[in-house]
Amino acid sequence: MERQNAWKGYKQKQLKELEALCSEYRDFLDNGKTERECVKITIEQAKKSGYKNLDTIIKKKQKLKAGDKVYAVIMDKAVALFNIGTKDIEEGMNILGAHIDSPRLDIKQNPLYEDTDFAYLDTHYYGGVKKYQWVALPLAIHGVIVKKNGDTVNVSIGDNEEDPVFCVSDLLIHLAGEQLEKKAAKVIEGEQLDILFGSRPLPDEKKDAVKANILKLLKDKYDMDEEDFMSAELEVVPAGKARNAGLDSSMIMAYGQDDRVCAFTSLKAMLSVDEVERTACCLLVDKEEIGSVGATGMRSKFFENTVCEIIDRLGEYSELKLRRCLKNSKMLSSDVNAAYDPMFASAFEKKNSSYFGRGMVFSKFTGSKGKSGSNDANAEYIASIRKIMDDAKICYQLAELGKVDVGGGGTIAYILSLYGMEVIDCGVAVLNMHAPWEITSKADIYETKKGYEVFLKKA
Ligand code: MN
Ligand code: MN
């Protein structure tokens, strides 16, 4: 089944829309390099579109009705948006779900040390990374330091032109004979991923003078002591902005596109629908890359609790109503797919791979070793999605993530499916997934955003 390349059908008007959307997308990536930053942007944009904080509505004992738009946040790391539909919420919602955490290096809680006149910060990587990809490139640090008195200091160093950047050093090729004999998984090991943080000693200091100077700078700039690292969340990410890629600028190269490409397109779709029949929901969650754990991951009760509050504000809460609402809902679990890469053709099965330019990717199932751990979308549901997408002339393709038994991956789809709702994995094809710089196709971003929008309106 040959699927068409979306670029071939675009007229001037669509190309203009596509470039405008992708320009906004690059800004989203530049300003959202951590889950906290993504939540912040999401709330700002939601407020501009008339969304109100659900907590305030609860506190003021206000009611919700059709047409109202609300958002709920947990721990500044996950967010849910709701646009209340004209139909009874018991008939179900149309849900877009994506994740806003990305692979990175996290600063440890006792990180700072000095060795041979260098100061370092020790890290523990987050999510699945090829460790050798994180050396010898400019890195930035984004995050928060929370003091004992409750004050939060926001940190962002390395992404402004004037900022210094950071680095994990690699061994020079001249001395790397032995290193290059090692397996790729061992070329750089986890404990070697320490950030080079400084090299200038504090004059007159006898012991650990470079570290002492770093502590002085931290005190001056952030009013922090070494102990404050204990209650900090500092994420080391590639420094630099999202860029157009290819001589034809048909692609985007940037950090964190898994899964912010789906988060951004879901958010844009959510904010561009106005009146809906079925309540629309956009869910942007944390911790997908480490198993959807914790209070801000998809497996937490955050989403369910928020739906309880919404039904309550609609003036008609009951457990039965909640269960019916969830069971009758439909979801697009949006996450990236592995784009077919001719350079690594043997990892793919060509008929069932996703391709750049062929639009939104749907996956009936994910998982590994015989679909294990996956949601397996219902054929009836897929048929209804095909109709919606075909009627709206959205370019889409159906694909698996790589060849059978080569590997695999999971998403948040199976978690929502536990409620008995219809869920299918879908998203955008990505090259070099989980590398510091990932690549997507602008046409796929454009088609996916349109696909999400029509799903919210028609599913
Ligand atoms: Mn993902
Ligand atoms: Mn991932």
Coordinates of C-alpha atoms and ligand atoms in Angstrom, one line a residue:
M1 CA 0.0 0.0 0.0
E2 CA 1.8 3.1 -1.2
R3 CA 1.0 6.2 0.8
Q4 CA 1.5 9.5 -0.8
N5 CA 4.1 12.1 0.0
A6 CA 2.3 15.1 1.5
W7 CA 4.7 17.7 0.0
K8 CA 3.5 16.8 -3.5
G9 CA -0.1 18.1 -2.8
Y10 CA 0.7 21.4 -1.1
K11 CA -0.3 24.7 -2.7
Q12 CA 1.1 28.1 -1.6
K13 CA -1.5 28.6 1.1
Q14 CA -0.6 25.3 2.8
L15 CA 3.1 25.9 2.5
K16 CA 2.6 29.2 4.3
E17 CA 0.6 27.6 7.1
L18 CA 3.2 24.9 7.4
E19 CA 6.1 27.3 7.7
A20 CA 4.2 29.4 10.3
L21 CA 3.4 26.3 12.3
C22 CA 7.0 25.1 12.2
S23 CA 8.3 28.5 13.2
E24 CA 6.1 28.4 16.3
Y25 CA 7.3 24.8 16.9
R26 CA 10.9 25.8 16.9
D27 CA 10.1 28.6 19.5
F28 CA 8.3 26.0 21.6
L29 CA 11.3 23.7 21.5
D30 CA 13.7 26.6 22.3
N31 CA 11.6 27.7 25.3
G32 CA 10.7 24.3 26.5
K33 CA 13.8 22.2 27.1
T34 CA 12.4 20.6 30.3
E35 CA 9.0 19.4 31.4
R36 CA 8.6 22.3 33.7
E37 CA 9.4 24.8 30.9
C38 CA 6.9 23.0 28.6
V39 CA 4.2 23.3 31.3
K40 CA 4.9 27.0 31.7
I41 CA 4.5 27.7 28.0
T42 CA 1.4 25.5 27.8
I43 CA -0.3 27.5 30.6
E44 CA 0.7 30.8 29.1
Q45 CA -0.8 29.8 25.7
A46 CA -3.9 28.2 27.3
K47 CA -4.6 31.4 29.3
K48 CA -4.4 33.4 26.1
S49 CA -7.0 31.1 24.6
G50 CA -9.4 31.6 27.5
Y51 CA -8.5 28.7 29.7
K52 CA -8.9 29.1 33.5
N53 CA -7.2 27.4 36.4
L54 CA -9.4 24.5 37.6
D55 CA -8.0 25.0 41.2
T56 CA -9.4 28.5 41.3
I57 CA -12.8 27.4 40.1
I58 CA -12.9 24.7 42.8
K59 CA -11.8 27.2 45.5
K60 CA -14.4 29.7 44.4
K61 CA -17.0 26.9 44.2
Q62 CA -17.8 28.0 40.6
K63 CA -19.7 25.7 38.2
L64 CA -18.6 24.6 34.8
K65 CA -20.8 24.4 31.7
A66 CA -20.5 23.7 28.0
G67 CA -18.0 26.0 26.3
D68 CA -15.9 26.5 29.5
K69 CA -12.1 25.9 29.2
V70 CA -10.0 24.8 32.1
Y71 CA -6.5 23.5 32.9
A72 CA -5.0 21.6 35.8
V73 CA -1.4 21.2 36.7
I74 CA 0.5 18.8 39.0
M75 CA 3.9 19.8 40.5
D76 CA 4.6 22.1 37.5
K77 CA 5.5 19.0 35.5
A78 CA 2.3 17.7 33.9
V79 CA -0.8 19.5 32.7
A80 CA -4.3 18.7 31.4
L81 CA -6.5 21.0 29.4
F82 CA -10.3 20.5 29.0
N83 CA -12.8 22.2 26.7
I84 CA -16.2 21.3 28.0
G85 CA -18.5 19.9 25.2
T86 CA -22.2 20.4 24.7
K87 CA -22.9 16.6 25.2
D88 CA -23.1 15.0 28.6
I89 CA -19.5 14.2 29.8
E90 CA -20.8 10.7 30.6
E91 CA -20.8 10.1 26.8
G92 CA -17.0 10.4 26.9
M93 CA -14.2 12.7 25.9
N94 CA -11.8 13.0 22.9
I95 CA -8.4 12.9 24.4
L96 CA -5.0 13.9 23.0
G97 CA -2.1 12.6 25.2
A98 CA 1.6 13.2 24.8
H99 CA 4.7 13.4 27.0
I100 CA 6.9 16.4 27.7
D101 CA 9.9 14.7 29.3
S102 CA 12.9 13.8 27.1
P103 CA 16.2 11.9 27.6
R104 CA 18.9 14.0 29.2
L105 CA 21.5 14.0 32.0
D106 CA 20.3 14.9 35.5
I107 CA 22.6 16.5 38.0
K108 CA 23.0 14.3 41.1
Q109 CA 22.1 15.4 44.6
N110 CA 25.8 15.5 45.8
P111 CA 27.3 16.5 42.5
L112 CA 30.1 19.0 42.9
Y113 CA 33.8 17.9 43.1
E114 CA 37.2 18.9 42.1
D115 CA 39.8 16.7 40.3
T116 CA 43.2 17.9 39.0
D117 CA 42.2 21.6 38.9
F118 CA 38.9 20.9 37.2
A119 CA 35.5 21.2 38.8
Y120 CA 32.8 18.7 37.8
L121 CA 29.1 18.0 38.3
D122 CA 28.2 14.4 38.6
T123 CA 25.2 13.2 36.6
H124 CA 22.8 10.3 36.3
Y125 CA 21.3 10.0 32.9
Y126 CA 17.5 10.0 32.4
G127 CA 15.7 7.7 29.9
G128 CA 17.3 5.7 27.1
V129 CA 20.5 7.3 25.8
K130 CA 23.5 6.1 23.8
K131 CA 26.0 7.5 26.2
Y132 CA 28.7 8.1 23.7
Q133 CA 26.4 10.6 21.9
W134 CA 26.6 13.0 24.9
V135 CA 30.3 13.8 24.9
A136 CA 32.1 16.6 23.2
L137 CA 29.1 18.8 22.4
P138 CA 27.9 22.0 24.0
L139 CA 25.4 21.5 26.8
A140 CA 23.1 23.7 28.8
I141 CA 21.7 23.4 32.3
H142 CA 18.0 24.1 32.9
G143 CA 16.0 23.5 36.1
V144 CA 15.2 24.7 39.6
I145 CA 17.0 25.0 42.9
V146 CA 14.5 25.0 45.8
K147 CA 15.8 26.4 49.1
K148 CA 14.9 25.3 52.6
N149 CA 12.7 28.4 53.0
G150 CA 10.7 27.3 50.0
D151 CA 12.1 29.9 47.5
T152 CA 12.6 28.5 44.0
V153 CA 15.4 29.7 41.9
N154 CA 15.0 29.1 38.1
V155 CA 18.2 28.1 36.4
S156 CA 18.9 28.4 32.6
I157 CA 22.5 28.6 31.5
G158 CA 23.9 27.9 28.1
D159 CA 21.1 28.8 25.7
N160 CA 21.7 32.5 25.5
E161 CA 24.5 33.7 23.2
E162 CA 26.4 35.3 26.0
D163 CA 26.1 32.3 28.4
P164 CA 28.9 29.8 28.9
V165 CA 28.1 26.2 27.9
F166 CA 29.2 22.9 29.5
C167 CA 30.6 19.7 28.2
V168 CA 31.4 16.0 28.9
S169 CA 34.9 15.4 27.6
D170 CA 35.9 12.5 25.3
L171 CA 39.3 10.9 24.9
L172 CA 41.3 12.2 21.9
I173 CA 41.5 9.9 18.9
H174 CA 45.3 9.7 19.2
L175 CA 45.0 7.8 22.5
A176 CA 41.7 6.0 21.8
G177 CA 43.0 2.7 20.4
E178 CA 41.8 0.8 23.4
Q179 CA 38.6 2.7 23.8
L180 CA 37.6 2.0 20.2
E181 CA 37.9 -1.7 20.8
K182 CA 35.1 -1.6 23.4
K183 CA 31.4 -2.3 22.7
A184 CA 29.5 0.9 21.9
A185 CA 27.5 0.6 25.2
K186 CA 30.8 0.7 27.1
V187 CA 32.8 3.3 25.1
I188 CA 31.4 5.9 27.5
E189 CA 30.0 4.6 30.8
G190 CA 27.4 6.2 33.0
E191 CA 29.8 7.4 35.7
Q192 CA 31.9 9.1 33.0
L193 CA 29.1 11.5 32.1
D194 CA 30.3 14.2 34.5
I195 CA 29.9 17.8 33.4
L196 CA 33.1 19.9 33.1
F197 CA 32.0 22.9 35.3
G198 CA 35.1 25.1 35.8
S199 CA 38.9 25.3 35.9
R200 CA 39.8 28.6 37.5
P201 CA 41.0 28.5 41.2
L202 CA 40.1 31.0 43.8
P203 CA 43.3 32.9 44.7
D204 CA 44.7 32.2 48.2
E205 CA 42.5 29.1 48.6
K206 CA 44.7 26.1 49.5
K207 CA 42.5 23.1 49.0
D208 CA 39.9 22.5 46.1
A209 CA 40.4 26.1 45.0
V210 CA 38.5 25.6 41.7
K211 CA 35.5 24.1 43.5
A212 CA 35.7 27.0 46.0
N213 CA 35.5 29.5 43.2
I214 CA 32.5 27.7 41.7
L215 CA 30.7 27.8 45.1
K216 CA 31.5 31.5 45.3
L217 CA 29.9 32.1 41.8
L218 CA 26.9 30.0 42.8
K219 CA 26.5 32.0 45.9
D220 CA 26.8 35.3 44.1
K221 CA 24.5 34.4 41.2
Y222 CA 21.9 32.1 42.8
D223 CA 22.4 32.8 46.5
M224 CA 22.8 29.0 46.9
D225 CA 25.0 26.9 49.1
E226 CA 26.4 23.5 48.2
E227 CA 23.7 21.8 50.3
D228 CA 21.1 23.3 48.0
F229 CA 22.0 20.8 45.3
M230 CA 20.1 18.3 47.5
S231 CA 16.8 20.0 46.6
A232 CA 17.5 20.9 43.0
E233 CA 16.3 19.5 39.8
L234 CA 18.9 20.4 37.2
E235 CA 18.7 18.9 33.7
V236 CA 21.6 18.9 31.3
V237 CA 20.4 19.2 27.7
P238 CA 22.1 20.1 24.4
A239 CA 22.7 23.8 24.1
G240 CA 21.4 25.6 21.1
K241 CA 18.3 26.3 19.1
A242 CA 16.0 24.2 16.9
R243 CA 17.1 24.6 13.3
N244 CA 15.7 24.0 9.8
A245 CA 17.5 21.1 8.3
G246 CA 18.3 20.1 4.7
L247 CA 19.1 22.5 1.8
D248 CA 15.4 22.6 1.1
S249 CA 14.7 23.3 4.8
S250 CA 12.1 20.5 4.8
M251 CA 13.1 19.2 8.2
I252 CA 13.7 20.3 11.7
M253 CA 16.7 19.3 13.8
A254 CA 16.4 19.9 17.5
Y255 CA 16.7 18.4 21.0
G256 CA 13.7 16.8 22.7
Q257 CA 11.4 16.2 19.7
D258 CA 10.5 12.9 21.4
D259 CA 7.9 13.7 22.4
R260 CA 7.5 17.5 22.3
V261 CA 6.6 17.3 18.6
C262 CA 3.4 15.5 19.6
A263 CA 3.0 17.7 22.7
F264 CA 3.2 20.9 20.6
T265 CA 0.9 19.7 17.8
S266 CA -1.6 18.4 20.4
L267 CA -1.6 21.7 22.2
K268 CA -2.0 23.7 19.0
A269 CA -4.9 21.5 17.9
M270 CA -6.5 21.8 21.4
L271 CA -6.2 25.6 21.4
S272 CA -7.6 25.9 17.8
V273 CA -10.8 24.1 18.4
D274 CA -13.6 26.2 19.9
E275 CA -17.1 24.8 20.5
V276 CA -17.1 21.0 20.7
E277 CA -19.8 18.4 21.2
R278 CA -17.7 15.8 23.1
T279 CA -15.5 17.3 25.8
A280 CA -12.0 17.8 24.4
C281 CA -8.9 17.0 26.5
C282 CA -5.2 17.5 26.0
L283 CA -2.9 15.7 28.4
L284 CA 0.8 16.5 28.6
V285 CA 2.6 14.2 31.0
D286 CA 6.0 13.7 32.5
K287 CA 8.1 10.6 33.2
E288 CA 7.2 8.6 30.1
E289 CA 10.8 7.9 29.4
I290 CA 11.3 6.1 32.7
G291 CA 8.0 4.1 32.7
S292 CA 5.3 6.7 33.4
V293 CA 6.0 6.5 37.1
G294 CA 5.6 9.0 39.9
A295 CA 2.9 11.6 40.7
T296 CA 3.4 13.4 37.4
G297 CA 3.6 10.3 35.1
M298 CA 0.6 8.8 33.3
R299 CA 0.2 6.0 35.8
S300 CA -0.5 8.5 38.6
K301 CA -4.1 9.3 39.6
F302 CA -3.7 12.9 38.5
F303 CA -5.8 12.6 35.3
E304 CA -8.5 10.5 37.0
N305 CA -8.7 12.9 40.0
T306 CA -8.9 15.9 37.6
V307 CA -11.8 14.3 35.7
C308 CA -13.5 13.7 39.0
E309 CA -13.2 17.4 39.9
I310 CA -14.5 18.4 36.5
I311 CA -17.6 16.2 36.8
D312 CA -18.1 17.6 40.3
R313 CA -17.9 21.1 39.0
L314 CA -20.5 20.2 36.3
G315 CA -22.7 19.5 39.3
E316 CA -23.3 15.8 38.9
Y317 CA -20.4 13.8 40.4
S318 CA -20.8 10.1 40.9
E319 CA -18.2 7.3 40.6
L320 CA -20.5 5.7 38.0
K321 CA -20.5 8.8 36.0
L322 CA -16.7 9.0 36.1
R323 CA -16.3 5.4 35.0
R324 CA -18.8 5.9 32.2
C325 CA -17.0 9.0 31.1
L326 CA -13.7 7.3 30.9
K327 CA -15.0 4.1 29.3
N328 CA -16.8 6.1 26.6
S329 CA -13.7 8.3 25.8
K330 CA -11.5 8.0 22.8
M331 CA -7.8 8.7 22.8
L332 CA -4.9 9.4 20.5
S333 CA -1.9 8.4 22.5
S334 CA 0.7 10.5 20.7
D335 CA 4.3 9.6 20.7
V336 CA 7.0 9.5 18.1
N337 CA 7.7 6.6 15.7
A338 CA 11.0 5.5 14.3
A339 CA 11.3 6.9 10.8
Y340 CA 12.7 4.6 8.1
D341 CA 16.4 5.3 7.8
P342 CA 18.0 4.0 4.6
M343 CA 21.4 4.1 6.4
F344 CA 20.1 1.5 8.8
A345 CA 17.7 -0.3 6.5
S346 CA 18.3 -3.7 8.2
A347 CA 16.5 -2.5 11.4
F348 CA 13.3 -1.9 9.5
E349 CA 10.6 -3.8 7.6
K350 CA 9.9 -1.6 4.6
K351 CA 6.1 -2.3 4.2
N352 CA 5.4 -1.4 7.8
S353 CA 7.7 1.5 8.5
S354 CA 6.9 5.1 8.9
Y355 CA 8.4 7.5 6.3
F356 CA 9.2 11.2 6.3
G357 CA 6.6 13.3 4.5
R358 CA 3.9 10.6 4.5
G359 CA 2.1 12.2 7.4
M360 CA 0.7 11.2 10.8
V361 CA 1.8 7.8 11.9
F362 CA -0.7 5.4 13.5
S363 CA 0.5 2.2 15.2
K364 CA -2.0 -0.5 16.0
F365 CA 0.4 -1.7 18.7
T366 CA 3.8 -1.0 20.1
G367 CA 5.8 -3.2 22.6
S368 CA 8.5 -5.8 21.9
K369 CA 9.0 -9.6 21.6
G370 CA 5.5 -10.4 20.3
K371 CA 3.8 -7.0 21.1
S372 CA 4.5 -7.5 24.8
G373 CA 3.6 -4.5 26.9
S374 CA 1.5 -2.8 24.2
N375 CA -2.0 -1.5 23.8
D376 CA -3.5 -3.1 20.7
A377 CA -6.0 -0.7 19.2
N378 CA -9.3 -2.1 18.2
A379 CA -10.0 -2.7 14.5
E380 CA -13.4 -1.0 14.8
Y381 CA -11.7 2.1 16.3
I382 CA -9.0 2.2 13.6
A383 CA -11.8 2.0 10.9
S384 CA -13.5 5.0 12.5
I385 CA -10.2 6.9 12.6
R386 CA -9.5 6.1 9.0
K387 CA -12.8 7.6 8.0
I388 CA -12.3 10.8 10.0
M389 CA -8.8 11.3 8.5
D390 CA -9.8 10.4 4.9
D391 CA -12.8 12.7 5.0
A392 CA -10.6 15.6 6.2
K393 CA -7.8 14.7 3.6
I394 CA -5.2 14.2 6.3
C395 CA -2.0 12.3 5.1
Y396 CA -1.4 9.4 7.4
Q397 CA 0.4 6.0 7.4
L398 CA 0.3 2.9 9.5
A399 CA 3.6 1.6 10.9
E400 CA 5.4 -0.5 13.5
L401 CA 8.5 0.6 15.3
G402 CA 11.2 -1.4 13.5
K403 CA 11.5 -5.0 12.4
V404 CA 10.1 -7.8 14.5
D405 CA 12.4 -8.8 17.4
V406 CA 14.9 -6.1 16.7
G407 CA 13.8 -4.0 19.6
G408 CA 10.7 -2.0 20.5
G409 CA 9.3 0.6 22.8
G410 CA 6.4 1.5 25.0
T411 CA 4.1 4.5 25.3
I412 CA 1.3 5.8 27.6
A413 CA -1.4 4.1 25.5
Y414 CA -1.8 1.0 27.6
I415 CA -2.5 3.0 30.8
L416 CA -5.5 4.9 29.5
S417 CA -6.8 1.7 27.8
L418 CA -7.2 0.2 31.3
Y419 CA -10.4 2.3 31.6
G420 CA -11.9 0.5 28.7
M421 CA -11.6 3.4 26.3
E422 CA -10.6 3.3 22.7
V423 CA -6.9 4.2 22.4
I424 CA -4.5 4.1 19.5
D425 CA -0.8 5.0 19.3
C426 CA -0.1 7.8 16.8
G427 CA 2.4 10.5 16.2
V428 CA 5.3 11.8 14.1
A429 CA 8.2 9.9 12.5
V430 CA 11.6 10.8 13.9
L431 CA 15.1 10.2 12.7
N432 CA 17.9 9.6 15.4
M433 CA 15.3 9.3 18.1
H434 CA 16.8 9.9 21.6
A435 CA 20.0 11.4 20.2
P436 CA 20.9 14.8 21.4
W437 CA 19.6 16.2 18.1
E438 CA 16.6 14.5 16.5
I439 CA 15.1 15.2 13.1
T440 CA 11.5 15.4 11.9
S441 CA 9.7 16.4 8.7
K442 CA 7.8 19.7 8.6
A443 CA 5.1 18.1 6.4
D444 CA 4.5 15.4 9.1
I445 CA 4.2 18.1 11.8
Y446 CA 1.7 20.0 9.7
E447 CA -0.4 16.9 8.9
T448 CA -0.3 15.7 12.5
K449 CA -1.6 19.0 13.9
K450 CA -4.4 19.0 11.4
G451 CA -5.2 15.3 12.2
Y452 CA -5.4 16.1 16.0
E453 CA -7.7 18.9 15.3
V454 CA -10.1 16.9 13.2
F455 CA -10.0 14.1 15.8
L456 CA -11.1 16.5 18.6
K457 CA -14.0 17.7 16.4
K458 CA -15.2 14.5 14.8
A459 CA -14.2 11.4 16.9
Ligands
MN1 MN 8.2 9.1 23.5
MN2 MN 11.3 8.2 24.0

